[in-house]
XYZ file of C-alpha atoms in Angstrom:
710
model
C 138.363 109.389 165.152
C 138.940 113.135 163.762
C 143.089 112.138 163.286
C 143.773 109.445 164.979
C 146.205 106.661 163.615
C 144.535 103.595 163.028
C 147.922 101.801 161.656
C 149.102 102.280 158.617
C 146.052 104.308 158.139
C 145.635 108.347 159.423
C 142.066 108.778 159.671
C 141.844 112.439 157.501
C 137.712 113.030 157.682
C 134.293 111.747 157.502
C 132.019 111.075 154.421
C 129.230 109.885 155.647
C 127.294 106.976 157.202
C 125.196 103.770 156.156
C 123.159 101.872 157.339
C 125.593 99.042 158.832
C 128.227 101.629 159.951
C 130.649 104.439 159.154
C 132.887 105.496 156.436
C 135.991 107.789 157.100
C 138.568 109.118 154.924
C 142.128 108.337 155.670
C 145.669 108.138 154.229
C 147.715 105.399 153.974
C 150.742 105.906 155.584
C 153.249 103.556 154.640
C 152.167 104.134 150.317
C 150.749 107.569 150.701
C 147.122 107.077 149.602
C 144.214 107.775 149.741
C 141.484 104.775 151.112
C 138.409 105.140 152.361
C 137.912 102.841 155.761
C 134.276 101.302 157.250
C 133.570 100.571 160.025
C 130.896 99.003 161.377
C 128.291 100.923 163.412
C 128.897 100.908 167.652
C 125.406 99.517 167.853
C 126.607 96.446 165.921
C 129.610 95.383 166.403
C 128.437 93.080 169.639
C 125.961 91.140 167.098
C 127.801 87.970 166.060
C 124.601 87.855 162.991
C 126.271 91.599 162.502
C 130.183 90.653 162.155
C 129.503 87.866 160.450
C 128.310 90.048 157.561
C 129.808 92.563 157.132
C 133.197 90.282 157.122
C 130.644 88.710 154.088
C 131.122 92.116 152.651
C 134.856 92.389 152.698
C 134.617 87.968 151.345
C 132.847 89.680 148.596
C 134.510 92.506 147.018
C 137.892 91.396 147.639
C 137.670 88.746 145.228
C 136.689 90.917 142.661
C 139.144 92.712 140.773
C 137.245 95.019 137.875
C 137.848 98.980 137.359
C 133.217 99.282 137.541
C 133.793 97.451 141.698
C 135.518 100.071 144.341
C 138.909 97.745 145.664
C 138.989 96.538 149.117
C 142.554 96.606 150.149
C 142.261 94.604 153.547
C 140.387 93.676 156.335
C 140.792 94.719 159.916
C 139.806 95.958 163.381
C 140.524 98.823 166.077
C 139.426 99.075 169.683
C 136.406 95.744 168.554
C 135.319 97.241 166.067
C 135.493 95.970 161.762
C 136.819 97.640 159.846
C 137.919 97.338 155.388
C 140.121 99.999 153.801
C 138.676 100.131 150.210
C 140.252 102.308 147.589
C 139.162 106.446 147.590
C 136.637 107.151 144.174
C 137.350 111.154 144.202
C 133.791 111.894 142.734
C 130.199 112.148 143.843
C 127.457 109.453 143.861
C 124.696 108.762 141.634
C 122.390 109.595 143.435
C 124.204 113.191 143.451
C 123.865 112.966 139.312
C 120.822 112.510 139.190
C 119.558 115.836 141.007
C 121.657 117.773 138.264
C 120.071 115.490 135.810
C 121.178 113.363 132.917
C 120.498 113.137 129.493
C 119.129 109.773 127.418
C 122.469 108.106 126.427
C 124.687 108.965 128.999
C 122.031 107.225 131.857
C 122.237 104.155 129.858
C 125.636 104.774 129.226
C 126.121 104.767 133.342
C 123.671 101.594 133.605
C 125.486 99.103 131.054
C 129.106 99.687 133.514
C 126.580 98.971 136.262
C 126.019 96.155 134.361
C 129.312 95.354 133.378
C 130.331 95.060 137.559
C 127.467 93.462 138.461
C 129.019 90.525 135.554
C 131.557 90.101 136.899
C 129.669 89.431 140.716
C 127.227 86.895 138.899
C 129.889 85.322 137.542
C 131.002 84.700 141.270
C 128.461 83.310 143.058
C 127.794 87.091 144.286
C 124.064 88.828 144.080
C 125.191 92.098 144.733
C 121.026 93.002 147.083
C 121.499 97.050 147.799
C 121.650 98.408 144.075
C 120.866 101.641 144.773
C 122.199 105.469 143.233
C 123.753 106.037 146.715
C 125.818 103.035 146.725
C 127.300 103.582 142.820
C 130.232 106.784 142.175
C 130.763 108.097 139.149
C 134.855 109.297 139.442
C 136.304 112.352 137.934
C 136.524 110.039 134.589
C 133.325 109.550 134.546
C 133.740 105.510 135.242
C 131.122 103.893 137.047
C 132.278 101.810 140.716
C 129.388 99.663 142.880
C 130.081 100.457 146.115
C 127.848 98.037 149.142
C 129.270 94.467 149.230
C 127.481 94.467 152.200
C 124.489 92.049 151.260
C 125.702 90.344 149.358
C 124.906 86.714 149.197
C 127.764 84.222 148.635
C 126.324 80.881 146.619
C 126.660 77.700 148.586
C 126.605 80.459 152.310
C 123.985 78.515 154.567
C 121.340 81.843 155.822
C 121.536 84.058 158.064
C 118.776 85.462 159.748
C 119.384 88.741 158.840
C 119.416 87.469 155.505
C 115.977 86.737 155.776
C 114.365 90.040 155.451
C 113.959 92.044 153.079
C 117.735 93.547 153.530
C 118.013 95.996 150.596
C 116.381 100.181 149.763
C 112.960 99.546 149.439
C 112.626 102.182 146.597
C 114.986 100.088 143.890
C 114.045 96.165 145.560
C 112.914 93.424 143.193
C 109.207 92.170 143.592
C 110.836 88.917 145.254
C 113.315 90.406 147.779
C 110.020 93.032 148.372
C 107.502 89.606 149.817
C 110.897 87.895 151.661
C 112.027 85.376 148.648
C 114.889 83.894 146.811
C 116.790 86.039 145.050
C 119.857 85.437 142.971
C 121.361 87.594 139.389
C 118.128 88.881 137.956
C 116.768 90.678 141.099
C 120.040 92.649 141.161
C 119.803 93.433 137.461
C 115.829 94.644 138.602
C 116.991 96.972 140.976
C 119.518 98.406 138.054
C 116.258 99.032 135.456
C 114.678 100.786 138.802
C 118.328 103.535 138.923
C 117.920 103.755 135.659
C 113.908 104.767 135.112
C 114.987 107.584 137.723
C 117.994 108.383 135.591
C 115.777 109.056 133.329
C 113.889 110.248 134.664
C 114.270 112.057 137.773
C 111.829 109.533 140.379
C 111.621 106.467 141.483
C 109.103 103.819 139.343
C 107.944 102.709 142.766
C 107.441 106.065 144.458
C 104.612 106.749 147.522
C 103.912 108.028 150.003
C 105.075 104.433 153.059
C 106.535 102.013 152.818
C 103.308 99.180 152.562
C 103.089 101.177 149.318
C 105.487 101.117 147.679
C 105.699 97.284 148.490
C 101.737 97.113 147.444
C 103.618 99.229 144.219
C 107.171 97.455 143.615
C 105.774 93.600 143.174
C 102.067 94.381 142.085
C 101.547 97.486 139.995
C 103.337 98.364 136.829
C 105.290 101.474 136.802
C 103.725 104.262 134.471
C 106.129 104.220 130.991
C 108.403 106.113 130.942
C 108.172 108.392 127.982
C 105.550 109.636 129.612
C 106.957 111.304 131.874
C 109.800 112.387 129.741
C 109.188 112.072 125.863
C 112.457 112.698 124.397
C 112.969 109.154 125.657
C 113.380 106.424 122.670
C 111.198 103.443 122.079
C 113.813 101.437 122.647
C 115.036 102.747 125.382
C 111.529 102.389 127.255
C 111.276 98.709 126.225
C 114.999 98.285 127.595
C 113.356 99.856 131.488
C 110.033 98.107 131.547
C 111.560 94.812 130.795
C 114.183 94.527 133.309
C 111.919 95.909 135.844
C 109.960 92.917 134.924
C 107.431 91.116 137.182
C 107.958 87.792 135.305
C 112.252 87.586 136.470
C 111.819 84.869 133.170
C 110.923 87.613 131.236
C 113.236 90.284 132.722
C 117.362 89.838 131.687
C 118.389 86.762 132.189
C 122.456 88.092 132.751
C 123.432 91.284 132.974
C 125.613 91.081 129.841
C 122.275 90.750 127.523
C 121.053 93.871 129.900
C 124.575 96.182 129.264
C 124.364 94.813 124.648
C 121.332 96.598 125.541
C 121.926 99.271 126.652
C 124.761 99.852 124.406
C 123.744 99.267 121.041
C 121.126 102.359 122.440
C 123.743 104.627 122.994
C 125.732 103.240 119.534
C 122.216 104.689 118.056
C 122.170 108.063 119.522
C 126.636 108.230 118.189
C 125.008 107.307 114.831
C 122.008 108.587 114.618
C 121.651 110.385 110.251
C 118.655 112.653 109.805
C 115.097 110.898 109.164
C 115.572 111.928 104.920
C 119.442 110.670 104.792
C 118.208 107.251 106.808
C 115.311 106.847 104.280
C 117.681 107.688 100.898
C 120.293 104.624 102.431
C 117.858 102.572 103.229
C 117.008 102.391 99.243
C 120.185 101.770 98.005
C 121.137 98.519 100.674
C 117.563 97.023 100.989
C 118.029 95.319 97.669
C 121.869 94.072 99.097
C 121.737 93.363 102.274
C 119.147 92.010 105.158
C 122.426 92.309 107.799
C 123.308 95.499 106.999
C 119.298 96.129 106.327
C 119.061 95.305 109.528
C 121.315 97.478 110.956
C 120.904 100.786 109.579
C 117.543 99.677 111.263
C 117.733 98.513 114.631
C 121.061 100.776 115.233
C 120.587 103.915 113.218
C 116.765 103.972 114.326
C 116.121 103.348 117.620
C 115.529 106.974 119.252
C 112.305 107.630 117.216
C 109.267 108.458 120.278
C 107.006 110.726 118.491
C 105.361 112.702 120.459
C 101.907 112.514 118.670
C 99.695 116.099 118.008
C 96.481 116.286 117.178
C 95.919 118.523 114.509
C 92.772 119.783 116.058
C 92.169 119.854 119.682
C 90.162 117.647 121.964
C 86.737 116.228 121.490
C 84.347 118.997 123.784
C 83.683 117.867 126.640
C 79.716 119.451 127.791
C 77.312 116.308 127.849
C 80.007 113.557 127.633
C 78.856 111.109 130.622
C 81.465 108.332 131.447
C 79.738 104.870 133.422
C 82.221 103.532 135.047
C 81.299 100.024 136.335
C 79.321 99.424 138.017
C 79.799 97.368 141.694
C 78.422 94.041 142.115
C 76.872 94.590 146.292
C 75.498 90.887 146.092
C 78.679 89.627 145.141
C 81.521 91.328 144.216
C 84.048 88.527 142.688
C 80.918 88.800 139.564
C 81.277 86.124 138.222
C 78.204 86.081 136.364
C 79.778 89.465 135.815
C 76.668 91.225 135.660
C 78.409 95.212 136.973
C 79.895 94.383 133.473
C 76.472 93.507 131.520
C 73.811 96.715 134.151
C 77.495 99.200 132.531
C 77.487 97.346 128.809
C 73.538 97.743 128.017
C 73.683 101.950 130.042
C 75.767 102.933 127.673
C 74.534 101.459 124.896
C 71.029 102.947 125.843
C 72.427 106.001 126.786
C 73.888 106.772 124.011
C 70.406 106.769 121.324
C 70.442 110.686 123.255
C 70.910 113.158 120.715
C 71.653 115.299 123.407
C 74.728 113.581 125.199
C 78.019 112.007 124.064
C 78.808 108.340 126.343
C 82.294 107.453 126.367
C 82.192 103.892 124.908
C 82.345 100.995 127.094
C 85.847 100.574 124.547
C 87.419 102.760 125.750
C 86.070 102.855 129.689
C 87.986 99.565 128.931
C 91.166 101.346 128.106
C 91.181 103.585 130.142
C 91.096 101.522 133.658
C 93.910 99.096 131.699
C 96.625 102.497 130.858
C 95.013 102.717 134.895
C 96.428 99.643 135.931
C 92.977 98.857 136.492
C 92.352 96.260 134.666
C 89.678 93.449 135.838
C 89.095 95.743 138.681
C 85.107 94.885 140.223
C 86.098 98.032 142.835
C 87.319 101.815 141.003
C 86.907 104.101 144.228
C 86.015 108.242 143.192
C 89.705 109.253 142.843
C 89.761 106.846 140.487
C 86.900 107.037 138.894
C 87.805 111.271 138.813
C 91.408 110.460 137.434
C 89.515 107.904 134.585
C 86.307 110.939 133.868
C 89.139 113.187 133.214
C 91.099 111.649 131.315
C 87.932 110.613 128.969
C 87.607 114.447 129.038
C 84.707 114.545 129.783
C 81.803 117.190 131.854
C 79.719 113.968 134.030
C 80.418 110.218 135.464
C 78.417 108.509 136.521
C 79.225 105.401 140.122
C 76.678 102.794 140.014
C 75.966 99.951 142.838
C 73.666 95.789 142.558
C 71.967 95.926 145.867
C 69.877 93.372 144.743
C 69.912 90.450 142.220
C 66.746 88.700 141.053
C 63.935 87.903 141.813
C 63.665 91.513 142.813
C 66.957 92.906 141.430
C 67.713 97.073 143.425
C 70.329 99.498 140.972
C 72.068 103.016 142.699
C 73.447 105.231 140.958
C 74.813 108.383 141.782
C 76.372 111.216 138.682
C 78.703 113.502 139.846
C 80.826 116.693 137.497
C 83.731 115.659 137.399
C 85.971 118.844 137.481
C 84.171 120.526 140.798
C 82.861 116.812 142.598
C 80.093 118.222 143.036
C 77.183 114.915 143.056
C 74.736 116.214 140.307
C 71.479 113.991 141.400
C 71.294 110.392 143.193
C 68.964 107.818 141.240
C 67.190 104.823 142.861
C 65.588 102.221 140.967
C 64.024 98.563 142.767
C 62.183 95.206 140.024
C 59.066 94.746 140.194
C 58.579 91.079 140.365
C 59.389 89.455 136.651
C 61.885 92.306 136.128
C 65.460 91.661 134.348
C 68.088 93.706 134.002
C 66.684 95.401 131.501
C 64.107 96.937 132.147
C 66.416 98.393 135.331
C 68.763 99.645 132.261
C 65.909 101.591 131.433
C 64.527 102.980 134.246
C 67.530 103.938 134.983
C 68.726 105.479 131.630
C 65.588 107.563 132.266
C 66.722 109.123 136.028
C 69.511 109.036 134.838
C 68.539 111.443 131.696
C 65.990 113.227 134.043
C 69.287 114.450 135.785
C 71.312 116.072 133.869
C 71.881 119.043 132.369
C 70.308 118.134 128.695
C 68.238 120.763 126.471
C 64.194 119.142 127.777
C 63.722 117.813 124.507
C 66.146 115.105 125.924
C 63.484 114.131 127.917
C 61.025 113.102 125.682
C 63.549 110.820 123.085
C 61.445 108.854 122.256
C 63.136 104.796 124.085
C 63.591 102.119 122.443
C 63.710 99.056 124.941
C 67.326 97.702 125.404
C 66.406 94.366 125.190
C 64.621 95.382 121.427
C 68.380 96.756 121.060
C 70.068 93.633 121.857
C 68.536 90.764 123.529
C 67.000 90.021 126.289
C 69.257 86.760 127.289
C 71.737 87.694 129.859
C 73.614 84.333 128.982
C 73.991 85.468 125.343
C 75.120 89.241 126.383
C 77.287 87.488 128.993
C 79.598 86.117 126.143
C 78.723 88.574 123.683
C 80.411 90.769 125.425
C 83.475 88.288 126.450
C 83.619 88.586 122.438
C 84.026 91.266 122.043
C 87.262 91.704 124.871
C 89.041 88.379 122.416
C 88.813 90.876 119.485
C 89.536 93.742 121.275
C 93.739 91.912 121.442
C 93.205 89.921 118.323
C 92.485 86.323 119.763
C 90.372 85.512 117.208
C 89.717 81.971 117.669
C 88.636 82.037 120.985
C 86.097 85.066 119.883
C 84.343 83.105 117.540
C 83.995 80.726 120.795
C 82.410 83.535 122.606
C 80.205 84.856 119.876
C 78.511 81.217 118.920
C 78.109 80.691 121.539
C 76.338 84.550 122.248
C 73.827 83.080 119.767
C 73.768 80.119 120.859
C 71.438 81.852 124.429
C 69.611 83.732 120.639
C 70.063 83.745 117.527
C 68.324 86.740 116.771
C 71.010 88.489 119.019
C 71.864 91.035 115.146
C 75.462 92.940 116.800
C 76.944 89.204 117.760
C 76.309 87.936 113.774
C 77.712 91.395 113.019
C 80.927 91.304 115.528
C 81.205 87.565 113.303
C 80.798 89.533 110.574
C 83.819 90.991 110.473
C 87.385 89.419 111.043
C 85.659 87.495 114.333
C 84.362 85.498 112.222
C 87.548 84.369 110.129
C 88.349 84.016 106.190
C 85.733 83.189 104.981
C 83.691 85.458 102.709
C 81.271 83.505 102.350
C 80.565 82.777 106.248
C 80.348 86.399 106.964
C 78.512 87.024 104.057
C 75.462 84.323 105.937
C 77.200 86.213 109.841
C 76.022 89.433 107.908
C 72.910 88.569 105.990
C 71.996 87.513 109.714
C 72.030 90.578 111.077
C 70.273 92.273 108.375
C 67.262 89.703 109.533
C 67.215 90.524 112.716
C 68.936 95.096 112.105
C 65.371 95.610 114.145
C 67.162 94.063 117.142
C 70.025 97.206 117.064
C 70.814 100.454 118.366
C 70.554 103.036 115.663
C 73.394 103.678 116.195
C 74.471 100.357 115.616
C 72.310 100.066 113.051
C 74.660 102.326 111.145
C 77.684 100.172 111.535
C 74.551 96.784 110.547
C 74.055 98.423 107.142
C 77.695 99.279 106.068
C 79.046 95.962 106.537
C 76.247 94.553 104.423
C 76.879 97.014 101.488
C 80.681 95.896 101.906
C 80.457 92.209 102.142
C 78.273 92.849 98.627
C 80.610 95.116 97.157
C 78.639 98.307 97.070
C 81.448 100.294 99.193
C 79.664 103.682 98.430
C 76.709 102.812 100.066
C 79.153 101.470 102.794
C 80.999 104.095 103.265
C 78.063 106.330 103.038
C 76.354 104.664 105.874
C 79.285 105.603 108.025
C 79.390 109.322 107.257
C 75.347 109.381 108.449
C 77.135 107.765 110.943
C 79.463 110.444 111.833
C 77.024 113.293 111.099
C 75.221 112.192 114.240
C 77.191 110.859 115.548
C 80.830 113.462 115.518
C 82.895 111.317 118.011
C 82.050 107.791 116.873
C 86.026 106.533 116.302
C 84.536 103.201 114.827
C 83.209 104.028 112.434
C 86.454 106.400 111.573
C 88.192 103.213 111.551
C 85.525 101.591 109.089
C 86.407 104.234 107.086
C 90.478 104.057 107.272
C 89.662 100.034 105.722
C 88.081 101.055 102.847
C 90.325 103.834 101.994
C 92.900 101.017 102.469
C 91.350 97.778 101.215
C 89.126 99.535 97.256
C 90.965 102.829 97.534
C 94.053 102.368 97.398
C 94.996 105.676 99.084
C 96.369 104.763 102.445
C 97.271 109.082 103.205
C 93.317 108.931 103.774
C 93.434 106.372 105.597
C 96.814 107.162 107.832
C 94.231 110.933 108.172
C 91.943 108.528 109.251
C 93.096 107.587 112.069
C 94.754 110.463 112.804
C 90.917 111.770 113.259
C 90.878 107.980 115.713
C 94.159 109.235 117.908
C 92.117 112.958 118.710
C 89.439 111.168 119.246
C 90.953 108.699 121.893
C 94.426 108.720 121.982
C 95.019 105.243 124.218
C 93.224 102.805 120.827
C 95.737 100.108 120.733
C 93.966 99.130 117.308
C 94.364 102.413 115.162
C 97.960 102.232 116.270
C 98.796 99.157 114.404
C 96.873 99.236 111.265
C 98.935 102.986 111.466
C 102.451 101.020 111.905
C 101.936 99.151 108.574
C 100.491 101.897 107.026
C 103.779 104.138 107.873
C 105.748 101.743 107.185
C 103.733 100.802 103.501
C 104.452 104.147 103.207
C 108.588 104.753 103.976
C 107.450 106.487 106.351
C 110.469 105.377 109.343
C 109.842 107.983 111.635
C 106.449 107.313 112.482
C 105.515 103.363 111.468
C 108.678 102.582 114.241
C 106.523 105.296 117.438
C 103.612 103.616 115.760
C 104.461 100.332 117.466
C 106.079 101.702 119.874
C 103.496 103.252 121.387
C 101.147 100.152 120.489
C 103.029 98.060 123.072
C 103.266 100.686 125.651
C 99.463 99.999 125.204
C 99.425 96.612 126.153
C 102.641 95.521 127.096
C 101.279 92.223 128.655
C 99.062 91.182 124.701
C 100.872 89.177 121.907
C 99.846 91.146 119.241
C 102.257 93.916 119.913
C 104.653 91.737 119.288
C 103.244 90.309 115.925
C 103.104 93.377 114.308
C 106.724 94.409 114.745
C 108.229 91.264 114.159
C 106.613 91.851 111.316
C 107.885 94.865 110.337
C 110.961 93.610 111.297
C 110.858 91.222 108.520
C 109.808 93.364 105.892
C 112.652 95.340 106.418
C 114.300 92.731 105.512
C 115.115 91.515 109.714
C 114.727 88.302 109.889
C 116.606 87.277 113.185
C 114.500 91.089 115.237
C 112.095 88.837 113.470
C 112.270 85.696 115.243
C 113.079 87.198 118.089
C 109.126 89.715 118.502
C 107.548 86.896 117.675
C 108.857 84.970 120.553
C 107.658 87.637 122.827
C 104.510 87.429 121.392
C 104.337 82.955 121.566
C 105.632 83.529 125.609
C 102.748 85.752 125.937
C 100.395 83.706 124.532
C 101.588 80.384 123.431
C 98.737 78.875 121.563
C 98.847 82.918 119.551
C 97.849 81.229 116.193
C 99.995 84.091 113.164
C 103.471 84.410 115.596
C 103.696 80.529 115.524
C 103.316 80.688 112.144
C 105.055 83.176 111.085
C 108.098 81.392 112.902
C 108.140 78.572 111.560
C 108.145 79.891 108.028
C 111.286 82.968 109.367
C 113.017 80.135 109.966
C 112.327 77.580 106.642
C 113.908 81.442 105.388
C 116.737 81.587 107.757
C 117.116 77.447 106.321
C 117.343 76.431 110.640
C 114.494 73.981 109.548
C 115.084 72.037 112.769
C 113.501 74.863 114.341
C 110.863 75.972 111.715
C 109.560 71.734 112.693
C 109.138 72.920 116.007
C 107.369 75.872 115.501
C 104.926 73.627 112.489
C 104.214 71.046 115.176
C 103.189 72.806 117.647
C 100.998 74.298 115.255
C 99.699 70.517 113.770
C 99.442 69.890 118.197
């Protein structure tokens, strides 16, 4: 083809080729300019479907006139091969730019220009369906040009067989496109999100070893937050990326212009950023005078904060730490009775009584699994378990199975050295007729301790039966675990219902009473005092560790704050890595000592022990906001959101922070996101009604309070 004359065009060189054709650089001999000619591949030239699609590309692109879309001059044919003549872009493909590296601001600028071009196409009824780095060119002036509308879908055009396949480059497909479903403009925006992720991190959010794994990841898995790959990414830019990559397209950006606006906010913030000291001083000046200016200041000049948390002391040593993984129920893999979870939690409680070992708590295990995308999974493979145990800084992990249920339970387990992968010991316990699951857990605890490399004294420790430290009722324990799960998500109404059901099955369950005496019980001090009195009454039915908590809460609710503090300090002396004790001490500092600095110190200790402790980031956000520590309160709330993107409370907290800062519009938006995730999250419903009242939007306020009444 080189040197050939094709009408008024003379071929100069080959530029490249793609799935549908080849592209050549040519000279327009009449207008004396360079153009790009795209020819359909010869293998497709006899296929009417491909010819029709190729011509649709020409019609689609020729009807668009936008500075971020390549200009199509004409469509014609040469020796039976259709071709398109389009502007030649003197620049380089985005893929090559990414390979050299981009800063976050430039990446956001490029993504915003891509959105500008797509907005024009979408307004004309055209979906690109193949947004990827190799279909984006950056010219010498830094302007974005979108190439190749070969997969575009015109509104009103009937489907062709080719259109029903999962077209587009696999790494950048939306979930609906990957499943061969209908696509709309939001599919393109997902692809832009994938491209932006790659610009920021240097890799695809769904990079896997083979095509089926990539498709599975796109459809089912959440991408690793980009700030974990590039700590320089601001929290707000990360939120934009993750919103674009949401599986549910109703939760994504609904238009390219909305996407571009948010990106440009980040770019503006980066350019206008003051030093933290200057920002704090400006806040003090502007706070009394203008809600509007305060909102602009906070969320235009302060967006780029994504502080890397550096603990003061090294991570907790893993000398004798054991991570107990969820037991797999081989009898009933769906495990509707949560037997695997019950065995795991009982075993953790039983083993935690030992003074010679540290056991990863059930809550931390839950958080680690959720972080690795395995929340709710009944089966954890060896590789995933190793990763979780490594993140928990554990020396050993215990993998277990339930081989048989009632009337004769059989449990098996293996202790594995996390670092070497070597099996340290294997256990098998078989229940006698009448032995419940609690008896089997006690037997397994003894065998596990015998097989671990613990001091001889560990095997001589007195072992209280686990049923005496919890409950004799599996039903009560089932609802107790459900209640704790709801507490962790701040769903206190559901938690209260579950814990009360636990007490219906066992009214003497001290830990259920303790949970109801805490936040799950509501705000009535009398009700909380009644429950803590019951917990004290049945305190002989609690573990040694839980007994400290019961006595501390009892002292606190009876206004003996020094007594409450001493119990927690005693707990820490015996269990130095017990993060719950540090949290309770922090609460005492906040509520009774008027010492937010000390509270922050305690919560920093919690995060040192467990960097994924969501509630700690939640409280830290409020504490730092009260201290006017803008850098850190923005850091804390976005850390919380990144750990719990599907929960309502992070967005409720962020709404509070916006509201405290005077930005009611942003507060309303954040409360709305909380309600999107959980429509009956009452705190956000109440506060939404309040915000609309302050804004004098009475109909909107009435709507939210009517929802509450309903």
